[in-house]
PDB file of C-alpha atoms in Angstrom:
ATOM      1  CA  THR A   1     160.341 159.255 270.130  1.00  0.00           C
ATOM      2  CA  ASN A   2     159.106 162.449 270.150  1.00  0.00           C
ATOM      3  CA  GLY A   3     157.536 162.288 266.953  1.00  0.00           C
ATOM      4  CA  ASP A   4     160.830 164.149 264.469  1.00  0.00           C
ATOM      5  CA  GLY A   5     162.335 161.213 263.876  1.00  0.00           C
ATOM      6  CA  ASP A   6     165.053 162.135 265.528  1.00  0.00           C
ATOM      7  CA  MET A   7     168.893 159.596 264.039  1.00  0.00           C
ATOM      8  CA  THR A   8     171.556 161.239 265.954  1.00  0.00           C
ATOM      9  CA  ALA A   9     172.480 159.836 268.836  1.00  0.00           C
ATOM     10  CA  PRO A  10     174.170 162.532 271.440  1.00  0.00           C
ATOM     11  CA  THR A  11     177.831 163.502 271.473  1.00  0.00           C
ATOM     12  CA  ILE A  12     180.222 165.432 274.635  1.00  0.00           C
ATOM     13  CA  SER A  13     180.921 168.381 273.245  1.00  0.00           C
ATOM     14  CA  ASP A  14     183.281 169.299 276.813  1.00  0.00           C
ATOM     15  CA  ILE A  15     184.545 167.501 279.925  1.00  0.00           C
ATOM     16  CA  GLU A  16     186.159 169.233 282.724  1.00  0.00           C
ATOM     17  CA  ALA A  17     186.335 169.030 286.246  1.00  0.00           C
ATOM     18  CA  HIS A  18     186.195 171.444 288.937  1.00  0.00           C
ATOM     19  CA  SER A  19     185.995 171.209 292.811  1.00  0.00           C
ATOM     20  CA  ASP A  20     183.322 172.734 295.453  1.00  0.00           C
ATOM     21  CA  GLY A  21     184.864 175.828 296.278  1.00  0.00           C
ATOM     22  CA  ASN A  22     186.311 174.661 299.838  1.00  0.00           C
ATOM     23  CA  ASN A  23     190.243 174.868 298.328  1.00  0.00           C
ATOM     24  CA  PRO A  24     191.704 178.377 299.072  1.00  0.00           C
ATOM     25  CA  ALA A  25     193.753 179.544 295.564  1.00  0.00           C
ATOM     26  CA  GLY A  26     196.927 176.611 295.139  1.00  0.00           C
ATOM     27  CA  GLY A  27     195.477 174.729 298.221  1.00  0.00           C
ATOM     28  CA  SER A  28     194.272 170.897 297.787  1.00  0.00           C
ATOM     29  CA  LEU A  29     190.940 169.525 298.366  1.00  0.00           C
ATOM     30  CA  GLY A  30     191.103 167.353 301.644  1.00  0.00           C
ATOM     31  CA  GLU A  31     188.462 164.376 303.325  1.00  0.00           C
ATOM     32  CA  GLY A  32     184.757 165.005 302.597  1.00  0.00           C
ATOM     33  CA  ASP A  33     185.306 167.961 299.909  1.00  0.00           C
ATOM     34  CA  ILE A  34     183.740 167.332 296.831  1.00  0.00           C
ATOM     35  CA  VAL A  35     185.935 166.848 293.275  1.00  0.00           C
ATOM     36  CA  THR A  36     182.883 167.738 290.096  1.00  0.00           C
ATOM     37  CA  ILE A  37     183.398 166.151 286.502  1.00  0.00           C
ATOM     38  CA  THR A  38     180.760 167.944 284.097  1.00  0.00           C
ATOM     39  CA  ALA A  39     179.984 166.686 280.689  1.00  0.00           C
ATOM     40  CA  THR A  40     178.198 169.243 278.273  1.00  0.00           C
ATOM     41  CA  TYR A  41     176.769 167.007 275.254  1.00  0.00           C
ATOM     42  CA  ASP A  42     175.684 168.739 272.131  1.00  0.00           C
ATOM     43  CA  GLU A  43     171.349 167.924 273.611  1.00  0.00           C
ATOM     44  CA  MET A  44     169.542 166.823 275.603  1.00  0.00           C
ATOM     45  CA  VAL A  45     170.285 164.115 277.140  1.00  0.00           C
ATOM     46  CA  ILE A  46     167.788 161.368 279.755  1.00  0.00           C
ATOM     47  CA  VAL A  47     170.197 158.911 282.433  1.00  0.00           C
ATOM     48  CA  GLU A  48     167.974 155.945 283.790  1.00  0.00           C
ATOM     49  CA  THR A  49     170.002 154.807 286.192  1.00  0.00           C
ATOM     50  CA  SER A  50     168.182 151.813 287.208  1.00  0.00           C
ATOM     51  CA  SER A  51     170.500 149.190 286.325  1.00  0.00           C
ATOM     52  CA  GLY A  52     173.252 150.925 286.617  1.00  0.00           C
ATOM     53  CA  THR A  53     175.636 154.999 287.740  1.00  0.00           C
ATOM     54  CA  PRO A  54     176.989 156.246 285.123  1.00  0.00           C
ATOM     55  CA  ARG A  55     180.092 157.793 285.919  1.00  0.00           C
ATOM     56  CA  VAL A  56     183.985 159.644 285.071  1.00  0.00           C
ATOM     57  CA  GLN A  57     187.026 158.101 285.957  1.00  0.00           C
ATOM     58  CA  PHE A  58     190.360 160.125 287.185  1.00  0.00           C
ATOM     59  CA  ILE A  59     193.225 159.150 288.657  1.00  0.00           C
ATOM     60  CA  LEU A  60     194.930 159.559 292.255  1.00  0.00           C
ATOM     61  CA  ASP A  61     198.407 159.382 292.825  1.00  0.00           C
ATOM     62  CA  ALA A  62     199.788 156.184 293.675  1.00  0.00           C
ATOM     63  CA  ALA A  63     201.060 155.090 296.246  1.00  0.00           C
ATOM     64  CA  GLU A  64     204.727 154.661 297.713  1.00  0.00           C
ATOM     65  CA  GLY A  65     206.192 151.852 297.434  1.00  0.00           C
ATOM     66  CA  VAL A  66     203.225 151.271 294.501  1.00  0.00           C
ATOM     67  CA  THR A  67     203.315 151.680 290.571  1.00  0.00           C
ATOM     68  CA  GLY A  68     200.532 152.957 289.048  1.00  0.00           C
ATOM     69  CA  GLY A  69     198.662 155.415 290.695  1.00  0.00           C
ATOM     70  CA  ALA A  70     194.344 154.425 291.745  1.00  0.00           C
ATOM     71  CA  PRO A  71     191.348 154.438 290.184  1.00  0.00           C
ATOM     72  CA  VAL A  72     187.964 156.384 291.851  1.00  0.00           C
ATOM     73  CA  TYR A  73     185.050 157.642 290.251  1.00  0.00           C
ATOM     74  CA  ALA A  74     182.866 160.690 290.191  1.00  0.00           C
ATOM     75  CA  GLU A  75     178.999 159.342 289.781  1.00  0.00           C
ATOM     76  CA  TYR A  76     176.272 160.522 288.413  1.00  0.00           C
ATOM     77  CA  VAL A  77     174.394 162.982 291.124  1.00  0.00           C
ATOM     78  CA  ASP A  78     172.190 165.389 288.556  1.00  0.00           C
ATOM     79  CA  GLY A  79     171.158 166.986 285.538  1.00  0.00           C
ATOM     80  CA  THR A  80     168.773 164.447 283.067  1.00  0.00           C
ATOM     81  CA  GLY A  81     166.639 166.838 280.874  1.00  0.00           C
ATOM     82  CA  THR A  82     169.283 169.104 279.938  1.00  0.00           C
ATOM     83  CA  HIS A  83     172.357 169.376 278.177  1.00  0.00           C
ATOM     84  CA  SER A  84     175.193 168.747 280.827  1.00  0.00           C
ATOM     85  CA  LEU A  85     175.306 166.190 283.600  1.00  0.00           C
ATOM     86  CA  THR A  86     177.674 166.519 286.784  1.00  0.00           C
ATOM     87  CA  PHE A  87     179.525 163.452 288.686  1.00  0.00           C
ATOM     88  CA  GLN A  88     180.894 163.678 292.085  1.00  0.00           C
ATOM     89  CA  TYR A  89     183.526 162.469 293.979  1.00  0.00           C
ATOM     90  CA  GLU A  90     184.152 162.794 297.983  1.00  0.00           C
ATOM     91  CA  VAL A  91     187.045 162.713 298.172  1.00  0.00           C
ATOM     92  CA  GLN A  92     188.819 160.206 301.178  1.00  0.00           C
ATOM     93  CA  ALA A  93     191.531 160.099 303.995  1.00  0.00           C
ATOM     94  CA  GLY A  94     194.854 159.176 301.801  1.00  0.00           C
ATOM     95  CA  ASP A  95     193.384 160.895 298.640  1.00  0.00           C
ATOM     96  CA  SER A  96     196.445 162.520 297.358  1.00  0.00           C
ATOM     97  CA  LEU A  97     197.082 163.633 294.133  1.00  0.00           C
ATOM     98  CA  THR A  98     199.204 166.576 294.144  1.00  0.00           C
ATOM     99  CA  ASN A  99     199.845 167.702 289.831  1.00  0.00           C
ATOM    100  CA  GLY A 100     196.337 168.389 289.297  1.00  0.00           C
ATOM    101  CA  LEU A 101     193.822 166.182 288.011  1.00  0.00           C
ATOM    102  CA  VAL A 102     193.003 164.428 284.728  1.00  0.00           C
ATOM    103  CA  ILE A 103     190.500 162.576 282.720  1.00  0.00           C
ATOM    104  CA  PRO A 104     191.242 160.254 280.338  1.00  0.00           C
ATOM    105  CA  GLN A 105     190.684 159.419 277.270  1.00  0.00           C
ATOM    106  CA  ASP A 106     187.702 158.105 276.961  1.00  0.00           C
ATOM    107  CA  ALA A 107     187.051 158.275 280.988  1.00  0.00           C
ATOM    108  CA  LEU A 108     183.230 159.291 281.435  1.00  0.00           C
ATOM    109  CA  SER A 109     180.824 155.294 280.953  1.00  0.00           C
ATOM    110  CA  ILE A 110     178.112 153.892 281.637  1.00  0.00           C
ATOM    111  CA  ASN A 111     178.330 151.514 284.134  1.00  0.00           C
ATOM    112  CA  GLY A 112     174.813 149.243 283.292  1.00  0.00           C
ATOM    113  CA  GLY A 113     173.024 152.838 283.020  1.00  0.00           C
ATOM    114  CA  THR A 114     171.461 154.644 279.809  1.00  0.00           C
ATOM    115  CA  ILE A 115     171.904 158.417 278.559  1.00  0.00           C
ATOM    116  CA  THR A 116     170.336 158.759 276.331  1.00  0.00           C
ATOM    117  CA  ASP A 117     168.394 161.255 273.207  1.00  0.00           C
ATOM    118  CA  ALA A 118     164.706 161.955 273.290  1.00  0.00           C
ATOM    119  CA  ASP A 119     164.481 159.578 270.761  1.00  0.00           C
ATOM    120  CA  PHE A 120     165.989 156.628 272.626  1.00  0.00           C
ATOM    121  CA  ASN A 121     169.606 157.137 270.789  1.00  0.00           C
ATOM    122  CA  ASN A 122     172.314 156.137 272.435  1.00  0.00           C
ATOM    123  CA  ALA A 123     175.373 158.585 273.526  1.00  0.00           C
ATOM    124  CA  ILE A 124     178.750 158.138 272.743  1.00  0.00           C
ATOM    125  CA  ASN A 125     180.110 159.219 274.940  1.00  0.00           C
ATOM    126  CA  SER A 126     184.224 159.200 273.520  1.00  0.00           C
ATOM    127  CA  HIS A 127     185.841 162.722 274.346  1.00  0.00           C
ATOM    128  CA  SER A 128     189.840 163.262 274.133  1.00  0.00           C
ATOM    129  CA  THR A 129     191.926 163.508 277.527  1.00  0.00           C
ATOM    130  CA  VAL A 130     191.189 166.726 279.632  1.00  0.00           C
ATOM    131  CA  PRO A 131     194.773 167.825 280.317  1.00  0.00           C
ATOM    132  CA  GLU A 132     196.163 168.378 283.340  1.00  0.00           C
ATOM    133  CA  ASN A 133     193.473 170.331 285.958  1.00  0.00           C
ATOM    134  CA  SER A 134     196.542 171.916 288.452  1.00  0.00           C
ATOM    135  CA  ALA A 135     193.618 173.736 290.645  1.00  0.00           C
ATOM    136  CA  ILE A 136     192.871 170.682 291.496  1.00  0.00           C
ATOM    137  CA  MET A 137     195.290 168.866 293.466  1.00  0.00           C
ATOM    138  CA  ILE A 138     194.403 167.058 296.786  1.00  0.00           C
ATOM    139  CA  ALA A 139     196.198 165.878 299.625  1.00  0.00           C
ATOM    140  CA  ALA A 140     194.106 164.633 302.292  1.00  0.00           C
ATOM    141  CA  GLY A 141     196.576 162.832 303.989  1.00  0.00           C
ATOM    142  CA  SER A 142     195.387 159.704 306.192  1.00  0.00           C
ATOM    143  CA  SER A 143     193.726 160.787 308.618  1.00  0.00           C
ATOM    144  CA  THR A 144     190.679 164.252 310.240  1.00  0.00           C
ATOM    145  CA  GLU A 145     192.461 163.168 313.046  1.00  0.00           C
ATOM    146  CA  THR A 146     196.534 163.860 314.263  1.00  0.00           C
ATOM    147  CA  GLY A 147     199.870 162.542 316.516  1.00  0.00           C
ATOM    148  CA  ALA A 148     199.643 158.748 318.187  1.00  0.00           C
ATOM    149  CA  PRO A 149     197.615 158.102 321.611  1.00  0.00           C
ATOM    150  CA  SER A 150     199.351 157.408 324.376  1.00  0.00           C
ATOM    151  CA  ALA A 151     198.597 155.060 326.620  1.00  0.00           C
ATOM    152  CA  ASP A 152     199.561 154.113 330.169  1.00  0.00           C
ATOM    153  CA  MET A 153     198.980 150.928 331.542  1.00  0.00           C
ATOM    154  CA  THR A 154     198.250 150.886 335.261  1.00  0.00           C
ATOM    155  CA  GLY A 155     198.277 147.315 336.880  1.00  0.00           C
ATOM    156  CA  ILE A 156     195.693 146.647 339.979  1.00  0.00           C
ATOM    157  CA  ASN A 157     194.102 144.164 342.036  1.00  0.00           C
ATOM    158  CA  PHE A 158     190.385 142.994 342.818  1.00  0.00           C
ATOM    159  CA  TYR A 159     189.813 140.664 344.820  1.00  0.00           C
ATOM    160  CA  GLY A 160     192.558 138.526 344.835  1.00  0.00           C
ATOM    161  CA  HIS A 161     192.267 138.989 340.775  1.00  0.00           C
ATOM    162  CA  ASN A 162     194.267 140.686 339.061  1.00  0.00           C
ATOM    163  CA  TYR A 163     192.650 143.384 336.359  1.00  0.00           C
ATOM    164  CA  LEU A 164     195.391 144.919 333.718  1.00  0.00           C
ATOM    165  CA  LEU A 165     193.988 148.953 332.342  1.00  0.00           C
ATOM    166  CA  GLN A 166     194.267 151.038 329.919  1.00  0.00           C
ATOM    167  CA  HIS A 167     194.083 154.492 329.655  1.00  0.00           C
ATOM    168  CA  LEU A 168     194.453 156.495 326.403  1.00  0.00           C
ATOM    169  CA  GLU A 169     195.142 159.935 325.560  1.00  0.00           C
ATOM    170  CA  GLY A 170     194.700 162.056 322.052  1.00  0.00           C
ATOM    171  CA  PRO A 171     193.259 160.391 319.003  1.00  0.00           C
ATOM    172  CA  THR A 172     191.148 157.528 318.549  1.00  0.00           C
ATOM    173  CA  ASN A 173     189.590 156.049 316.222  1.00  0.00           C
ATOM    174  CA  GLY A 174     186.080 154.699 317.507  1.00  0.00           C
ATOM    175  CA  GLY A 175     186.882 154.337 320.615  1.00  0.00           C
ATOM    176  CA  GLN A 176     190.234 151.720 319.448  1.00  0.00           C
ATOM    177  CA  ALA A 177     193.952 153.225 319.134  1.00  0.00           C
ATOM    178  CA  ALA A 178     194.703 154.931 315.745  1.00  0.00           C
ATOM    179  CA  ALA A 179     197.301 152.774 313.941  1.00  0.00           C
TER     180      ALA A 179
END
């Protein structure tokens, strides 16, 4: 302990989301952009990640034909020894969030890690729902490439053996035709 006999657990005084500044005003975040969530505590906290990394869950839009959205997690990246912890999520291809980001009630979980004060009092990570933040919308699409590749097939006979050659034009995915 640090000797002051503190028996009070740190608590979250504020939690909020913001983008990395790459989205234009009224625009949407795209693949590779960063969503940052900051949790502010009422005292300095220490994060231990050797057994797991704390994270904050939020929900993306449901895929077409699916009921309920997909949970994703902003992982802890910085802030131990301060009042504010930073969590980040990198937008992936196919992510969609059309009504703005909402942080559900009690979405911060320690996920095997720990968040304590200097006297090893475990933090109380409960918090209220953070209402829709319409400044954070995501439209990452299904791929950063557009259009479908076109293919030409050519048959040749080489020394009595028939071969079929394929020539692709347009976007490809790792040398394979994009689906």
